[in-house]
mmCIF file of C-alpha atoms and ligand atoms in Angstrom:
data_model
loop_
_atom_site.group_PDB
_atom_site.id
_atom_site.type_symbol
_atom_site.label_atom_id
_atom_site.label_comp_id
_atom_site.label_asym_id
_atom_site.label_seq_id
_atom_site.Cartn_x
_atom_site.Cartn_y
_atom_site.Cartn_z
ATOM 1 C CA MET C 1 -18.197 -1.769 -23.322
ATOM 2 C CA HIS C 2 -18.434 -4.455 -20.663
ATOM 3 C CA SER C 3 -15.737 -6.659 -22.217
ATOM 4 C CA GLU C 4 -13.530 -3.585 -22.599
ATOM 5 C CA TYR C 5 -13.834 -2.968 -18.851
ATOM 6 C CA ILE C 6 -13.110 -6.630 -18.056
ATOM 7 C CA SER C 7 -9.924 -6.347 -20.103
ATOM 8 C CA LEU C 8 -9.036 -3.163 -18.188
ATOM 9 C CA ILE C 9 -9.548 -4.991 -14.875
ATOM 10 C CA ARG C 10 -7.270 -7.812 -16.073
ATOM 11 C CA GLN C 11 -4.573 -5.299 -16.940
ATOM 12 C CA SER C 12 -4.854 -3.582 -13.549
ATOM 13 C CA LEU C 13 -4.486 -6.944 -11.798
ATOM 14 C CA LYS C 14 -1.363 -7.629 -13.853
ATOM 15 C CA ALA C 15 0.006 -4.140 -13.146
ATOM 16 C CA ARG C 16 -0.501 -4.694 -9.413
ATOM 17 C CA LYS C 17 2.208 -7.358 -9.479
ATOM 18 C CA LEU C 18 4.743 -4.621 -10.249
ATOM 19 C CA SER C 19 3.812 -2.572 -7.175
ATOM 20 C CA TYR C 20 6.832 -1.434 -5.174
ATOM 21 C CA SER C 21 5.352 -1.426 -1.669
ATOM 22 C CA PRO C 22 7.868 -2.870 0.811
ATOM 23 C CA TYR C 23 6.669 -0.569 3.620
ATOM 24 C CA SER C 24 2.893 -1.032 3.588
ATOM 25 C CA GLY C 25 2.704 -4.341 1.743
ATOM 26 C CA PHE C 26 -0.427 -2.899 0.122
ATOM 27 C CA LYS C 27 -0.254 -3.450 -3.627
ATOM 28 C CA VAL C 28 -2.315 -1.297 -5.959
ATOM 29 C CA GLY C 29 -2.503 -1.682 -9.745
ATOM 30 C CA ALA C 30 -4.154 0.661 -12.219
ATOM 31 C CA ALA C 31 -5.031 0.483 -15.913
ATOM 32 C CA LEU C 32 -6.145 3.683 -17.596
ATOM 33 C CA LEU C 33 -8.066 3.735 -20.881
ATOM 34 C CA GLY C 34 -7.331 6.812 -22.978
ATOM 35 C CA ALA C 35 -9.666 8.306 -25.575
ATOM 36 C CA SER C 36 -7.169 7.090 -28.201
ATOM 37 C CA GLY C 37 -7.936 3.510 -27.167
ATOM 38 C CA ARG C 38 -4.484 3.045 -25.637
ATOM 39 C CA VAL C 39 -4.240 1.528 -22.169
ATOM 40 C CA TYR C 40 -1.604 2.709 -19.687
ATOM 41 C CA CYS C 41 -0.653 0.600 -16.683
ATOM 42 C CA GLY C 42 0.903 1.536 -13.369
ATOM 43 C CA ALA C 43 1.277 0.588 -9.712
ATOM 44 C CA ASN C 44 2.009 2.306 -6.428
ATOM 45 C CA ILE C 45 5.637 3.179 -5.717
ATOM 46 C CA GLU C 46 6.714 3.682 -2.098
ATOM 47 C CA SER C 47 9.713 5.443 -0.624
ATOM 48 C CA ALA C 48 11.723 5.011 2.578
ATOM 49 C CA SER C 49 10.880 8.677 2.997
ATOM 50 C CA TYR C 50 7.223 7.703 3.311
ATOM 51 C CA SER C 51 5.570 10.917 2.175
ATOM 52 C CA LEU C 52 7.218 10.620 -1.241
ATOM 53 C CA THR C 53 5.077 7.571 -2.018
ATOM 54 C CA LEU C 54 3.177 7.681 -5.300
ATOM 55 C CA CYS C 55 -0.270 6.111 -5.539
ATOM 56 C CA ALA C 56 -0.997 3.886 -8.536
ATOM 57 C CA GLU C 57 -3.582 6.363 -9.864
ATOM 58 C CA ARG C 58 -1.110 9.227 -10.017
ATOM 59 C CA VAL C 59 1.569 7.002 -11.534
ATOM 60 C CA VAL C 60 -0.705 5.867 -14.342
ATOM 61 C CA PHE C 61 -2.081 9.344 -15.106
ATOM 62 C CA SER C 62 1.450 10.756 -15.178
ATOM 63 C CA LYS C 63 2.516 8.042 -17.604
ATOM 64 C CA ALA C 64 -0.403 8.679 -19.944
ATOM 65 C CA LEU C 65 -0.240 12.480 -19.837
ATOM 66 C CA SER C 66 3.488 12.532 -20.437
ATOM 67 C CA GLU C 67 2.989 10.307 -23.468
ATOM 68 C CA GLY C 68 0.508 12.749 -24.987
ATOM 69 C CA GLU C 69 -2.844 11.251 -23.984
ATOM 70 C CA LYS C 70 -5.217 14.106 -23.188
ATOM 71 C CA ARG C 71 -8.636 12.604 -22.611
ATOM 72 C CA PHE C 72 -9.657 9.535 -20.658
ATOM 73 C CA ARG C 73 -12.557 7.100 -20.561
ATOM 74 C CA ALA C 74 -12.061 4.741 -17.646
ATOM 75 C CA ILE C 75 -9.611 3.605 -15.003
ATOM 76 C CA ALA C 76 -9.542 0.188 -13.353
ATOM 77 C CA ILE C 77 -7.934 0.004 -9.936
ATOM 78 C CA SER C 78 -7.205 -3.219 -8.082
ATOM 79 C CA VAL C 79 -5.902 -3.594 -4.569
ATOM 80 C CA SER C 80 -4.458 -6.452 -2.550
ATOM 81 C CA SER C 81 -7.294 -6.583 -0.054
ATOM 82 C CA ASN C 82 -10.439 -8.662 0.324
ATOM 83 C CA ASP C 83 -12.555 -5.524 0.326
ATOM 84 C CA LEU C 84 -13.041 -3.157 -2.579
ATOM 85 C CA VAL C 85 -11.038 -0.038 -1.732
ATOM 86 C CA PHE C 86 -11.731 3.359 -3.299
ATOM 87 C CA PRO C 87 -9.060 5.901 -4.324
ATOM 88 C CA CYS C 88 -7.682 8.279 -1.708
ATOM 89 C CA GLY C 89 -8.893 11.882 -1.679
ATOM 90 C CA ALA C 90 -5.670 13.240 -3.147
ATOM 91 C CA CYS C 91 -5.942 10.915 -6.157
ATOM 92 C CA ARG C 92 -9.607 11.801 -6.679
ATOM 93 C CA GLN C 93 -8.591 15.439 -6.935
ATOM 94 C CA PHE C 94 -5.583 14.640 -9.140
ATOM 95 C CA MET C 95 -7.729 12.640 -11.577
ATOM 96 C CA TYR C 96 -10.414 15.341 -11.577
ATOM 97 C CA GLU C 97 -7.972 17.776 -13.156
ATOM 98 C CA PHE C 98 -7.780 15.642 -16.297
ATOM 99 C CA ALA C 99 -10.825 13.376 -16.349
ATOM 100 C CA LYS C 100 -13.925 14.849 -14.744
ATOM 101 C CA ASP C 101 -16.309 12.339 -16.339
ATOM 102 C CA ILE C 102 -14.254 9.183 -16.113
ATOM 103 C CA ASP C 103 -15.633 5.806 -14.991
ATOM 104 C CA VAL C 104 -13.751 4.347 -12.041
ATOM 105 C CA ILE C 105 -13.769 0.557 -11.817
ATOM 106 C CA ILE C 106 -12.735 -0.753 -8.427
ATOM 107 C CA ALA C 107 -11.810 -4.393 -8.761
ATOM 108 C CA GLY C 108 -10.886 -7.290 -6.546
ATOM 109 C CA SER C 109 -11.051 -9.666 -9.498
ATOM 110 C CA VAL C 110 -12.783 -9.930 -12.885
ATOM 111 C CA THR C 111 -15.919 -11.133 -11.120
ATOM 112 C CA ASP C 112 -15.802 -8.807 -8.126
ATOM 113 C CA PHE C 113 -15.910 -5.132 -9.064
ATOM 114 C CA LYS C 114 -17.885 -1.881 -8.768
ATOM 115 C CA ILE C 115 -18.184 0.857 -11.366
ATOM 116 C CA VAL C 116 -18.677 4.426 -10.158
ATOM 117 C CA THR C 117 -18.025 7.793 -11.753
ATOM 118 C CA LEU C 118 -15.347 10.169 -10.556
ATOM 119 C CA LYS C 119 -18.141 12.748 -10.067
ATOM 120 C CA GLU C 120 -19.748 10.378 -7.543
ATOM 121 C CA LEU C 121 -16.434 10.043 -5.706
ATOM 122 C CA LEU C 122 -15.700 13.773 -5.827
ATOM 123 C CA PRO C 123 -18.913 15.761 -6.343
ATOM 124 C CA PHE C 124 -17.487 19.242 -5.797
ATOM 125 C CA GLY C 125 -13.913 18.960 -7.050
ATOM 126 C CA PHE C 126 -11.640 21.952 -7.133
ATOM 127 C CA GLU C 127 -10.942 23.036 -10.697
ATOM 128 C CA ARG C 128 -9.581 25.752 -12.939
ATOM 129 C CA LYS C 129 -12.952 27.540 -12.815
ATOM 130 C CA SER C 130 -12.681 27.669 -9.033
ATOM 131 C CA ILE C 131 -9.758 30.081 -9.258
ATOM 132 C CA PRO C 132 -10.915 33.707 -9.568
ATOM 133 C CA LYS C 133 -9.607 35.554 -12.643
ATOM 134 C CA LYS C 134 -6.966 38.200 -11.945
ATOM 135 C CA THR C 135 -8.416 41.686 -12.408
HETATM 136 N N1 LIG A 201 -2.369 3.816 -2.470
HETATM 137 C C1 LIG A 201 -2.630 3.882 -3.807
HETATM 138 O O1 LIG A 201 -1.822 3.444 -4.640
HETATM 139 N N2 LIG A 201 -3.810 4.439 -4.192
HETATM 140 C C2 LIG A 201 -4.756 4.946 -3.346
HETATM 141 O O2 LIG A 201 -5.749 5.515 -3.792
HETATM 142 C C3 LIG A 201 -4.574 4.802 -1.900
HETATM 143 C C4 LIG A 201 -3.260 4.325 -1.450
HETATM 144 C C5 LIG A 201 -1.093 3.225 -2.036
HETATM 145 C C6 LIG A 201 -0.118 4.207 -1.451
HETATM 146 C C7 LIG A 201 0.712 3.317 -0.552
HETATM 147 O O3 LIG A 201 1.750 2.743 -1.319
HETATM 148 C C8 LIG A 201 -0.229 2.206 -0.125
HETATM 149 O O4 LIG A 201 -1.326 2.276 -1.028
HETATM 150 C C9 LIG A 201 -0.723 2.344 1.301
HETATM 151 O O5 LIG A 201 -1.251 3.588 1.543
#
């Protein structure tokens, strides 16, 4: 388990290099481990029309989902900052739709990381059950 997560961190660090972030200069890489054992990699993609920016987490989930992966075990996220930085609120909610019990590994390097659960980051996420049934 531990070595699997170290490998995931390595892949997120590699993915970070492909970040397209000319506006913020803040590079984020993500590596997502699917239940199939496949790993999907992604990075943040910015836009001159700032609000169209895609966070690394949403990029990597969109890649995996659109390739048929349905369940997820862990995501490693690495940022170009000296501090460990946790996913934004929008990405927490986006991930919650597909991976309520996922482990989230926030990494600065393979020796500097924190593992939390998505439930810890988003204890009362909005979900399908939250929407009242039509009568
Ligand atoms: N960003 C992510 O990729 N993930 C997050 O959870 C927070 C922010 C990106 C978006 C933007 O390209 C840059 O970081 C600065 O906000």
